[in-house]
Coordinates of C-alpha atoms in Angstrom, one line a residue:
M1 CA 147.2 160.1 54.2
F2 CA 145.5 160.9 51.0
V3 CA 141.8 160.2 50.6
K4 CA 141.8 157.5 47.9
R5 CA 140.6 158.7 44.6
T6 CA 138.1 156.5 42.7
T7 CA 140.1 157.2 39.6
A8 CA 143.5 156.3 41.1
V9 CA 145.9 154.4 38.9
T10 CA 147.5 151.6 41.0
A11 CA 150.3 150.6 38.6
P12 CA 152.7 152.5 36.4
Q13 CA 151.4 153.7 33.1
R14 CA 154.2 153.1 30.6
A15 CA 154.4 155.8 27.9
S16 CA 155.2 154.4 24.5
L17 CA 158.6 155.4 23.4
V18 CA 158.6 156.6 19.8
A19 CA 161.4 154.9 17.9
D20 CA 161.5 154.7 14.1
E21 CA 163.8 151.7 14.3
K22 CA 163.4 149.0 17.0
V23 CA 164.9 145.6 17.6
L24 CA 163.3 143.0 19.9
I25 CA 165.2 140.6 22.1
L26 CA 163.3 137.4 23.0
D27 CA 164.7 136.4 26.4
F28 CA 165.1 132.7 27.1
G29 CA 166.7 133.3 30.5
A30 CA 170.1 134.4 29.4
Q31 CA 172.6 136.0 31.8
Y32 CA 173.4 138.5 29.0
A33 CA 170.1 139.5 27.5
Q34 CA 170.4 143.0 28.9
L35 CA 173.9 143.2 27.6
I36 CA 172.7 142.3 24.1
A37 CA 170.3 145.3 24.4
R38 CA 173.1 147.6 25.4
R39 CA 175.2 146.5 22.4
V40 CA 172.3 147.1 20.0
R41 CA 171.7 150.6 21.5
E42 CA 175.4 151.4 20.9
Q43 CA 174.5 151.1 17.2
H44 CA 172.0 153.9 17.8
V45 CA 169.1 151.5 17.4
Y46 CA 166.5 151.3 20.1
C47 CA 166.1 147.8 21.6
E48 CA 163.6 146.2 24.0
I49 CA 163.6 142.8 25.8
V50 CA 160.4 140.8 25.6
R51 CA 159.3 137.4 26.8
H52 CA 160.4 134.4 24.7
N53 CA 156.8 133.3 24.2
V54 CA 155.6 136.6 22.7
T55 CA 153.2 135.8 19.9
A56 CA 154.0 136.4 16.2
A57 CA 150.9 138.5 16.1
R58 CA 152.2 140.7 18.9
V59 CA 155.5 141.0 17.1
R60 CA 153.8 142.1 14.0
E61 CA 152.0 144.8 16.0
I62 CA 155.3 146.1 17.4
A63 CA 156.8 146.0 13.9
P64 CA 160.5 145.7 14.8
R65 CA 163.2 145.9 12.2
G66 CA 164.9 142.8 13.7
I67 CA 164.6 140.0 16.3
I68 CA 167.3 138.5 18.5
L69 CA 166.8 135.2 20.3
S70 CA 168.9 135.3 23.5
G71 CA 170.9 132.5 25.0
G72 CA 169.5 130.5 28.0
P73 CA 170.4 127.7 30.4
A74 CA 168.0 125.1 29.1
S75 CA 168.5 122.4 26.4
V76 CA 166.1 122.7 23.4
Y77 CA 165.4 119.0 23.6
D78 CA 164.4 119.0 27.3
P79 CA 160.7 118.7 28.2
G80 CA 159.4 122.1 29.1
A81 CA 162.3 124.0 27.5
P82 CA 161.3 127.5 26.6
K83 CA 160.2 127.9 22.9
C84 CA 159.1 130.7 20.7
D85 CA 156.2 131.1 18.4
P86 CA 157.5 129.3 15.2
E87 CA 155.6 131.8 13.0
I88 CA 158.2 134.4 14.1
F89 CA 160.6 132.9 11.6
H90 CA 158.1 133.5 8.8
L91 CA 157.3 137.2 9.4
G92 CA 160.0 138.3 7.0
I93 CA 161.7 140.1 9.9
P94 CA 165.4 139.2 10.2
V95 CA 166.2 136.9 13.2
L96 CA 169.5 136.4 14.9
G97 CA 169.8 133.5 17.3
I98 CA 172.6 133.6 19.9
C99 CA 173.7 130.3 21.6
Y100 CA 170.4 128.7 22.8
G101 CA 168.7 131.0 20.3
M102 CA 170.6 129.6 17.4
Q103 CA 170.0 126.0 18.6
L104 CA 166.2 126.8 18.8
A105 CA 166.1 128.4 15.4
C106 CA 167.9 125.5 13.8
E107 CA 165.7 122.9 15.5
V108 CA 162.5 124.6 14.6
L109 CA 163.6 124.9 10.9
G110 CA 164.7 121.3 10.5
G111 CA 168.1 120.9 12.2
K112 CA 169.2 118.7 15.1
V113 CA 170.7 119.7 18.5
D114 CA 172.6 117.3 20.7
N115 CA 174.8 117.3 23.8
A116 CA 178.2 118.3 22.5
P117 CA 181.0 115.7 22.8
A118 CA 183.3 118.6 23.9
R119 CA 181.7 121.4 25.8
E120 CA 183.0 124.9 25.3
F121 CA 183.1 127.4 28.2
G122 CA 185.2 130.5 28.0
R123 CA 187.5 131.9 25.2
A124 CA 187.6 130.0 21.9
N125 CA 188.8 130.6 18.4
V126 CA 186.3 130.7 15.5
H127 CA 187.3 130.3 11.8
V128 CA 185.0 132.2 9.5
T129 CA 184.1 130.2 6.3
S130 CA 181.8 132.8 4.7
H131 CA 182.0 136.6 5.2
A132 CA 178.7 137.5 3.6
D133 CA 176.3 139.7 5.5
L134 CA 176.9 138.9 9.2
F135 CA 180.7 138.5 9.1
N136 CA 181.3 141.3 6.6
G137 CA 184.5 143.2 7.5
V138 CA 185.6 140.9 10.3
S139 CA 188.8 138.7 10.5
D140 CA 189.0 135.1 9.2
D141 CA 189.8 134.0 12.7
L142 CA 188.0 135.4 15.7
E143 CA 188.5 135.2 19.4
V144 CA 185.0 134.6 20.9
W145 CA 183.3 133.7 24.2
M146 CA 181.6 130.4 24.3
S147 CA 179.3 129.0 26.9
H148 CA 177.5 125.9 25.8
G149 CA 177.1 122.2 26.5
D150 CA 174.9 121.6 23.4
Q151 CA 175.5 122.4 19.8
V152 CA 173.8 122.1 16.4
T153 CA 175.0 118.8 15.0
R154 CA 173.0 118.8 11.8
V155 CA 171.2 121.4 9.8
S156 CA 168.7 121.0 7.0
G157 CA 169.7 121.7 3.4
D158 CA 168.3 125.1 3.8
F159 CA 171.1 126.3 6.2
L160 CA 174.5 127.4 5.2
P161 CA 177.4 127.1 7.8
L162 CA 179.3 130.3 8.2
A163 CA 181.9 129.5 10.8
K164 CA 183.4 126.7 12.9
T165 CA 185.7 125.9 15.8
A166 CA 188.0 122.9 16.4
T167 CA 185.1 121.1 18.3
C168 CA 182.0 122.8 16.9
P169 CA 181.7 122.4 13.2
I170 CA 178.6 124.6 13.0
A171 CA 179.4 127.7 15.0
A172 CA 177.4 130.1 12.8
V173 CA 174.7 129.6 10.2
K174 CA 172.5 131.4 7.7
H175 CA 169.2 130.2 6.3
A176 CA 169.2 130.1 2.5
Q177 CA 165.7 131.4 2.0
L178 CA 164.6 133.0 5.3
P179 CA 166.4 136.0 6.9
V180 CA 167.5 133.8 9.9
Y181 CA 171.0 133.7 11.3
G182 CA 172.7 132.0 14.2
L183 CA 175.8 132.4 16.3
Q184 CA 176.8 129.7 18.8
F185 CA 179.1 132.1 20.6
H186 CA 178.2 135.4 22.5
P187 CA 179.0 138.5 20.4
E188 CA 177.6 140.8 23.2
V189 CA 180.4 140.3 25.7
T190 CA 183.7 142.1 25.8
H191 CA 185.5 138.8 25.5
T192 CA 184.4 138.7 21.9
P193 CA 186.4 141.7 20.6
Q194 CA 184.7 141.9 17.2
G195 CA 181.2 141.1 18.6
S196 CA 180.0 144.7 18.3
K197 CA 180.9 144.6 14.6
L198 CA 178.8 141.4 14.2
L199 CA 175.8 142.9 15.9
G200 CA 176.3 146.1 13.9
N201 CA 176.2 144.1 10.7
F202 CA 173.0 142.5 11.8
V203 CA 171.1 145.6 12.7
T204 CA 172.4 147.8 9.8
K205 CA 173.2 145.5 6.8
I206 CA 170.7 142.8 7.5
C207 CA 167.8 144.6 9.3
G208 CA 168.4 147.9 7.4
C209 CA 168.5 150.1 10.4
S210 CA 170.2 153.5 9.8
G211 CA 171.0 154.1 13.4
T212 CA 169.0 157.3 14.1
W213 CA 168.1 156.8 17.7
Q214 CA 169.6 159.4 20.0
L215 CA 169.3 160.1 23.7
G216 CA 168.6 163.7 22.8
D217 CA 165.5 162.6 20.9
F218 CA 164.5 160.5 23.9
A219 CA 164.7 163.5 26.2
Q220 CA 162.6 165.7 23.9
Q221 CA 160.0 163.0 23.5
T222 CA 159.9 162.3 27.2
V223 CA 159.5 166.0 28.2
E224 CA 156.6 166.3 25.8
Q225 CA 154.9 163.1 27.0
I226 CA 155.3 164.3 30.6
R227 CA 153.9 167.8 29.8
Q228 CA 150.8 166.3 28.0
R229 CA 150.1 163.7 30.7
V230 CA 150.5 166.0 33.7
G231 CA 148.5 168.9 32.3
S232 CA 147.9 171.4 35.0
D233 CA 148.6 169.0 37.9
R234 CA 151.7 168.8 40.1
V235 CA 154.3 166.1 40.2
I236 CA 156.1 164.9 43.3
C237 CA 159.6 163.5 42.9
G238 CA 161.6 161.6 45.4
L239 CA 165.0 163.2 45.6
S240 CA 167.9 161.2 46.9
G241 CA 170.9 163.0 45.5
G242 CA 171.7 160.1 43.2
V243 CA 172.0 160.4 39.4
D244 CA 168.7 158.7 38.7
S245 CA 166.4 160.9 40.8
S246 CA 168.4 164.0 39.7
V247 CA 167.9 163.2 36.0
V248 CA 164.2 162.5 36.7
A249 CA 163.9 165.9 38.4
A250 CA 165.7 167.6 35.6
L251 CA 163.4 166.1 32.9
I252 CA 160.2 166.9 34.8
Y253 CA 161.4 170.4 35.7
R254 CA 162.1 171.0 32.0
A255 CA 158.5 169.8 31.2
I256 CA 156.4 171.6 33.9
G257 CA 158.8 174.0 35.7
S258 CA 157.7 175.1 39.2
R259 CA 154.8 172.6 39.3
L260 CA 157.4 170.0 40.4
S261 CA 157.6 169.4 44.1
C262 CA 160.6 167.3 45.4
I263 CA 160.5 165.4 48.6
L264 CA 163.6 164.2 50.4
I265 CA 162.9 161.5 53.0
D266 CA 165.5 161.4 55.7
N267 CA 164.8 157.8 56.6
G268 CA 167.9 157.3 58.8
L269 CA 169.3 155.0 56.1
L270 CA 171.3 157.7 54.2
R271 CA 175.1 157.9 54.0
K272 CA 177.0 160.3 56.3
A273 CA 176.0 164.0 55.8
E274 CA 174.0 163.1 52.8
E275 CA 170.9 165.1 53.7
A276 CA 172.8 168.4 53.9
S277 CA 174.6 167.5 50.6
V278 CA 171.4 166.8 48.7
I279 CA 169.8 170.1 50.0
E280 CA 172.8 172.1 48.9
E281 CA 173.0 170.5 45.4
F282 CA 169.2 170.8 44.9
S283 CA 169.3 174.5 45.8
D284 CA 172.1 175.1 43.3
H285 CA 170.5 173.4 40.3
F286 CA 166.7 173.6 40.7
R287 CA 164.3 176.5 41.6
T288 CA 161.3 174.6 42.7
D289 CA 159.5 173.3 45.8
L290 CA 161.6 171.1 48.2
H291 CA 160.2 169.3 51.2
V292 CA 162.5 167.5 53.7
V293 CA 160.8 164.8 55.9
K294 CA 162.4 163.6 59.1
A295 CA 161.3 160.0 59.3
E296 CA 164.2 158.0 60.9
D297 CA 162.0 156.7 63.7
K298 CA 159.3 155.5 61.4
F299 CA 161.7 153.5 59.2
L300 CA 163.7 152.0 62.1
T301 CA 160.4 150.9 63.8
A302 CA 159.3 149.3 60.6
L303 CA 162.6 147.4 60.3
T304 CA 162.8 146.2 63.9
G305 CA 163.7 142.5 64.1
I306 CA 163.6 142.2 60.2
T307 CA 166.6 140.3 58.6
D308 CA 165.2 139.0 55.3
P309 CA 166.3 141.3 52.4
Q310 CA 163.1 141.1 50.5
E311 CA 161.0 141.9 53.6
K312 CA 163.3 144.9 54.3
R313 CA 162.6 146.2 50.9
R314 CA 158.9 145.7 51.2
R315 CA 158.7 147.5 54.6
I316 CA 160.9 150.3 53.4
G317 CA 158.7 150.7 50.3
H318 CA 155.6 150.9 52.4
A319 CA 157.1 153.4 54.8
F320 CA 158.4 155.4 51.9
I321 CA 155.0 155.8 50.2
D322 CA 153.4 156.5 53.5
C323 CA 155.8 159.4 54.1
F324 CA 155.1 160.6 50.6
S325 CA 151.4 160.5 51.1
D326 CA 151.5 162.4 54.3
E327 CA 153.8 165.1 52.9
A328 CA 152.0 165.3 49.5
A329 CA 148.8 166.1 51.4
K330 CA 150.4 169.5 52.0
V331 CA 151.0 170.0 48.2
A332 CA 147.8 171.1 46.4
G333 CA 147.2 169.3 43.1
A334 CA 149.8 166.6 43.6
R335 CA 148.6 163.7 41.5
F336 CA 151.7 162.1 40.2
L337 CA 154.8 160.4 41.8
A338 CA 158.0 160.4 39.7
Q339 CA 160.6 157.6 40.3
G340 CA 164.0 156.9 39.0
T341 CA 163.3 153.3 37.9
L342 CA 165.8 152.1 35.3
Y343 CA 165.5 149.3 32.6
P344 CA 167.6 146.8 34.6
D345 CA 165.3 147.4 37.6
V346 CA 162.3 146.6 35.4
I347 CA 163.8 143.5 33.8
E348 CA 165.1 142.1 37.1
S349 CA 161.8 142.7 38.8
G350 CA 159.9 140.9 36.0
A351 CA 157.8 143.9 35.3
A352 CA 158.7 144.8 31.7
L353 CA 156.1 145.2 29.0
D354 CA 156.0 141.8 27.3
G355 CA 159.1 141.1 29.5
P356 CA 160.5 138.0 31.2
A357 CA 158.6 137.1 34.3
A358 CA 161.5 135.8 36.5
T359 CA 162.2 138.0 39.5
I360 CA 165.8 138.3 40.5
K361 CA 165.2 140.9 43.2
L362 CA 162.3 143.0 44.5
H363 CA 163.2 146.5 43.5
H364 CA 162.0 149.2 45.8
N365 CA 160.5 151.2 42.9
V366 CA 159.0 148.3 41.0
G367 CA 158.0 145.7 43.5
G368 CA 158.0 147.5 46.8
L369 CA 155.0 149.8 46.4
P370 CA 151.6 148.9 47.8
A371 CA 148.8 148.1 45.3
D372 CA 146.5 150.8 46.7
M373 CA 148.9 153.7 46.4
N374 CA 147.2 157.1 45.6
F375 CA 149.5 158.4 42.9
E376 CA 149.9 157.8 39.3
L377 CA 153.5 156.8 38.6
I378 CA 155.8 158.6 36.1
E379 CA 158.9 156.6 35.4
P380 CA 160.7 158.5 32.6
L381 CA 163.9 156.5 32.8
R382 CA 162.4 153.0 32.8
D383 CA 163.7 152.4 29.2
L384 CA 167.3 153.4 29.9
F385 CA 170.4 151.8 31.3
K386 CA 172.6 153.5 33.9
D387 CA 175.3 154.7 31.5
E388 CA 172.5 156.1 29.2
V389 CA 171.1 158.0 32.2
R390 CA 174.5 159.5 32.9
T391 CA 174.8 160.7 29.3
L392 CA 171.3 162.1 29.5
G393 CA 172.1 163.9 32.7
L394 CA 175.1 165.7 31.0
Q395 CA 172.8 166.6 28.1
L396 CA 170.4 168.2 30.6
G397 CA 173.1 170.3 32.1
L398 CA 173.6 168.5 35.4
P399 CA 177.1 168.9 36.9
E400 CA 179.5 166.0 36.7
E401 CA 179.7 165.5 40.5
I402 CA 176.0 164.5 40.4
V403 CA 176.1 162.6 37.1
W404 CA 179.1 160.5 38.1
R405 CA 178.1 159.8 41.7
H406 CA 178.2 156.1 42.4
P407 CA 174.8 154.4 42.7
F408 CA 173.1 154.1 46.1
P409 CA 170.3 151.6 46.6
G410 CA 166.8 153.0 47.2
P411 CA 166.5 151.0 50.5
G412 CA 169.7 152.8 51.5
L413 CA 172.1 151.4 54.1
A414 CA 169.4 148.9 55.2
V415 CA 170.5 146.4 52.5
R416 CA 174.2 147.0 53.3
C417 CA 173.6 146.4 57.0
L418 CA 173.2 142.6 56.9
G419 CA 171.0 141.1 59.6
E420 CA 168.9 143.3 61.9
V421 CA 168.9 147.1 61.2
T422 CA 169.5 149.3 64.2
K423 CA 170.6 152.9 64.7
V424 CA 173.8 151.7 66.4
R425 CA 174.7 149.4 63.5
L426 CA 173.8 152.0 60.9
D427 CA 176.0 154.6 62.6
T428 CA 178.9 152.1 62.5
L429 CA 178.3 151.4 58.8
R430 CA 178.0 155.1 58.0
E431 CA 181.4 155.8 59.5
A432 CA 183.0 152.9 57.7
D433 CA 181.4 153.8 54.4
A434 CA 182.5 157.4 54.6
I435 CA 186.1 156.3 55.1
V436 CA 185.9 154.0 52.1
I437 CA 184.6 156.7 49.8
H438 CA 187.1 159.3 51.1
E439 CA 190.1 157.1 50.5
I440 CA 188.9 156.0 47.0
K441 CA 188.5 159.7 46.1
T442 CA 191.8 160.7 47.6
A443 CA 193.5 157.9 45.6
G444 CA 191.9 159.2 42.3
L445 CA 190.0 156.0 41.9
Y446 CA 186.4 157.2 42.1
R447 CA 185.8 157.7 38.4
R448 CA 187.8 154.5 37.6
T449 CA 185.4 152.4 39.7
S450 CA 181.7 152.1 39.2
Q451 CA 180.4 151.4 42.7
V452 CA 182.3 151.3 46.0
F453 CA 180.8 150.9 49.5
A454 CA 181.1 149.2 52.9
V455 CA 178.9 146.4 54.1
L456 CA 178.4 145.6 57.8
L457 CA 178.2 141.9 58.3
P458 CA 176.3 140.1 61.1
I459 CA 179.5 138.4 62.1
Q460 CA 181.8 139.0 65.0
S461 CA 185.4 137.7 65.1
V462 CA 188.2 137.6 67.6
G463 CA 190.9 140.2 67.4
V464 CA 193.6 141.8 69.5
M465 CA 193.7 145.5 70.3
G466 CA 196.1 146.9 72.9
D467 CA 197.1 143.5 74.1
A468 CA 193.4 142.7 74.9
R469 CA 191.1 140.3 73.2
T470 CA 188.2 141.7 71.2
Y471 CA 185.1 140.1 69.7
Q472 CA 183.8 142.7 67.3
D473 CA 182.1 143.4 64.0
T474 CA 183.4 142.7 60.5
V475 CA 183.1 145.2 57.6
A476 CA 183.3 144.1 54.0
V477 CA 184.5 146.5 51.3
R478 CA 182.9 146.1 47.8
A479 CA 184.3 147.8 44.7
V480 CA 183.2 146.9 41.2
S481 CA 183.8 148.1 37.6
T482 CA 181.1 147.8 35.0
E483 CA 179.7 149.5 31.9
D484 CA 176.0 148.7 32.3
F485 CA 175.6 147.3 35.9
M486 CA 174.1 144.1 34.4
T487 CA 177.4 142.4 34.7
A488 CA 180.3 143.6 36.8
D489 CA 183.8 142.6 37.8
W490 CA 185.5 143.3 41.1
S491 CA 187.9 146.2 41.0
R492 CA 191.6 145.5 41.5
L493 CA 192.2 148.2 44.0
P494 CA 195.9 148.9 44.9
Y495 CA 197.0 147.1 48.0
D496 CA 198.2 150.3 49.7
V497 CA 194.7 151.8 49.2
L498 CA 193.0 148.7 50.7
A499 CA 195.5 148.7 53.6
K500 CA 194.8 152.4 54.4
I501 CA 191.0 151.7 54.3
S502 CA 191.4 148.8 56.6
T503 CA 193.6 150.6 59.0
R504 CA 191.4 153.6 59.2
I505 CA 188.2 151.6 59.7
I506 CA 189.6 149.5 62.5
N507 CA 191.3 152.4 64.2
E508 CA 188.5 155.0 63.8
V509 CA 185.2 153.1 63.8
P510 CA 184.3 151.7 67.3
G511 CA 183.3 148.1 67.4
V512 CA 185.0 146.9 64.2
N513 CA 188.2 144.7 64.3
R514 CA 188.2 143.1 60.9
V515 CA 187.9 144.3 57.3
V516 CA 187.6 142.0 54.3
Y517 CA 187.5 142.7 50.5
D518 CA 184.8 141.2 48.3
I519 CA 186.3 139.7 45.1
S520 CA 183.1 138.3 43.6
S521 CA 181.9 139.2 40.1
K522 CA 178.3 139.6 38.8
P523 CA 177.2 137.0 38.0
P524 CA 177.2 134.9 40.0
A525 CA 177.1 137.4 42.8
T526 CA 175.0 140.6 42.7
I527 CA 176.6 144.0 43.3
E528 CA 174.7 144.7 46.5
W529 CA 174.9 142.1 49.2
E530 CA 171.1 142.1 49.7

C-alpha cells in the first residue's frame, strides 16, 4: 500500500468546463431530467443538472443563458413539495418549466394548480393557439407525451396561454412581462416528435444561444486541463477494454504521453477471454506502460457470502483500489488515478456539483471508493453522456470496435451473477454470456442493440434432459436499445435468434436448463439487474 500523503485529496477535484453558453436544469426528481440535458446538448449548447433548491445568488454566479425546471413526482400544493428560490424568476434569465416545473412557475407567479379532473398519461394531442417564440415553426396540432395528474387551472393576468388539449385548457403558457415559459407536456421524449424543435426555440430564440459548444472543443480543453494539473507527475488509468476507459486513456495519453501508466485488474469478474483481448487492443493503440494484475482470489474472497448488490459494489470498489495502490507503488511518481465516470453515473450517485442528492445506485467509480484513498482523481468524462463519449472516441482516433463495444459494468459479472458470487457460478455465466454475444453479432444485431448480456439467476427450476429430471440454473437474457442509457426499451430480438441463444446455452453450458428473456424497460427497471 502507499504511505498516505498528508496532502492527499480524498475526493474528485472537478475541473470547471469552459462553456461560453450554458443552460441549467433544476431537477425536481424527474425521470427525464437527464434526457432534457441530452436534448439541449443536441442543440450544441452545454447543459448541467443542478439541485432544485440552488439559490438565485449561485445561479447568478454560474451565469447561464437559460434555466429549465424539470418535471417531478410531487404536487406543488403538497406539504414539503420541492420548491425553487422564487428570485430565480426575477434574474432576467429565461426560464422554461416542464410539467411540474410549469406548475411551480405558475403557482409562484400568481396562478393556481389543482388535481386535474381528467389525468393525462401517455400520448395526447395539443392545439397551439399562439406560435410566438416557443412554438415558432411548429404545427398547429402536436402529438405530445403527457404525464400529469395535476394541472394549472388558473393563471394570473400576467400569463398568456399558448396551447391546450381537450382536457387541459392551459397546456403551455408565457409570462407577459418576465421571460418565463411553461409546457405541461414533455418535449424531451421521443414520443413528442417536435419536442426538439421546441427546446431548440427556447435555447436559441429565447435564450439567445448560438450553439457553439462542440465535443472537439471539450477534448481540447480537457487535454489542456489534464496537462496543467498533472505537471510532471504520472497518471494511473484503470483499463477495462470498454469505451469509457479507452477514451479516458486516449485523452490522458494525448495530454502527457508516456507518463500514463495503465493497469488492468484481472479480478475474475471479466467476460470470457477479455483479458487477452484488452491487452491486444491496448498494444495496438497505445505506446505506454501497461500493468496486468492477477487478483481473482482477492476479489472472490471479498465477495464470499455477499448477496446484497450495494455491498458487492462496495467490496469490489475497496478491492479495486487496494490492487491499484499495491501496483502503483511500483510506478514512480504516480499521484493521480483516472476513471471513466460518466455524467449519468454522477447524477444517479447524487454526486454532481449542485446536483440532486437522491442516490439511485452506488456507482463503483463515484460511491464505491474509500474516503482515505491515496490518489487524486481525474474524471475527464464526468460531464458527458455515453453517446457523447463514443463520438469523442471516434474524434480521438479510436477504432470502431472499441468505440461501439457494449457497456460492461465496473463491478463486472458480479452484478450479473445474482446471489452469491463463486467461481463456479461465474464460469457458468461467462459461457452463457459468450454465447449471447456471439449469436447477436452473427445475426448482425450488435450495432442495432445498445447493451446485450446474460444474467445468472439464483433460481433453479425443474427440467427434463435425456428423459431424466433436472433441477438446474436459470439464465436471463437482457437486450436493450437506447440513445443515452438514461431511458431504455427492451430490444425486439427476432424469435429465431432468441431460440438459437436458448438452445445453445441449454445444450452447451453445464448446469443450465432454462433461459428467459427480460422484456422490462428503463424505467421502471434498470438496465443491469443489480
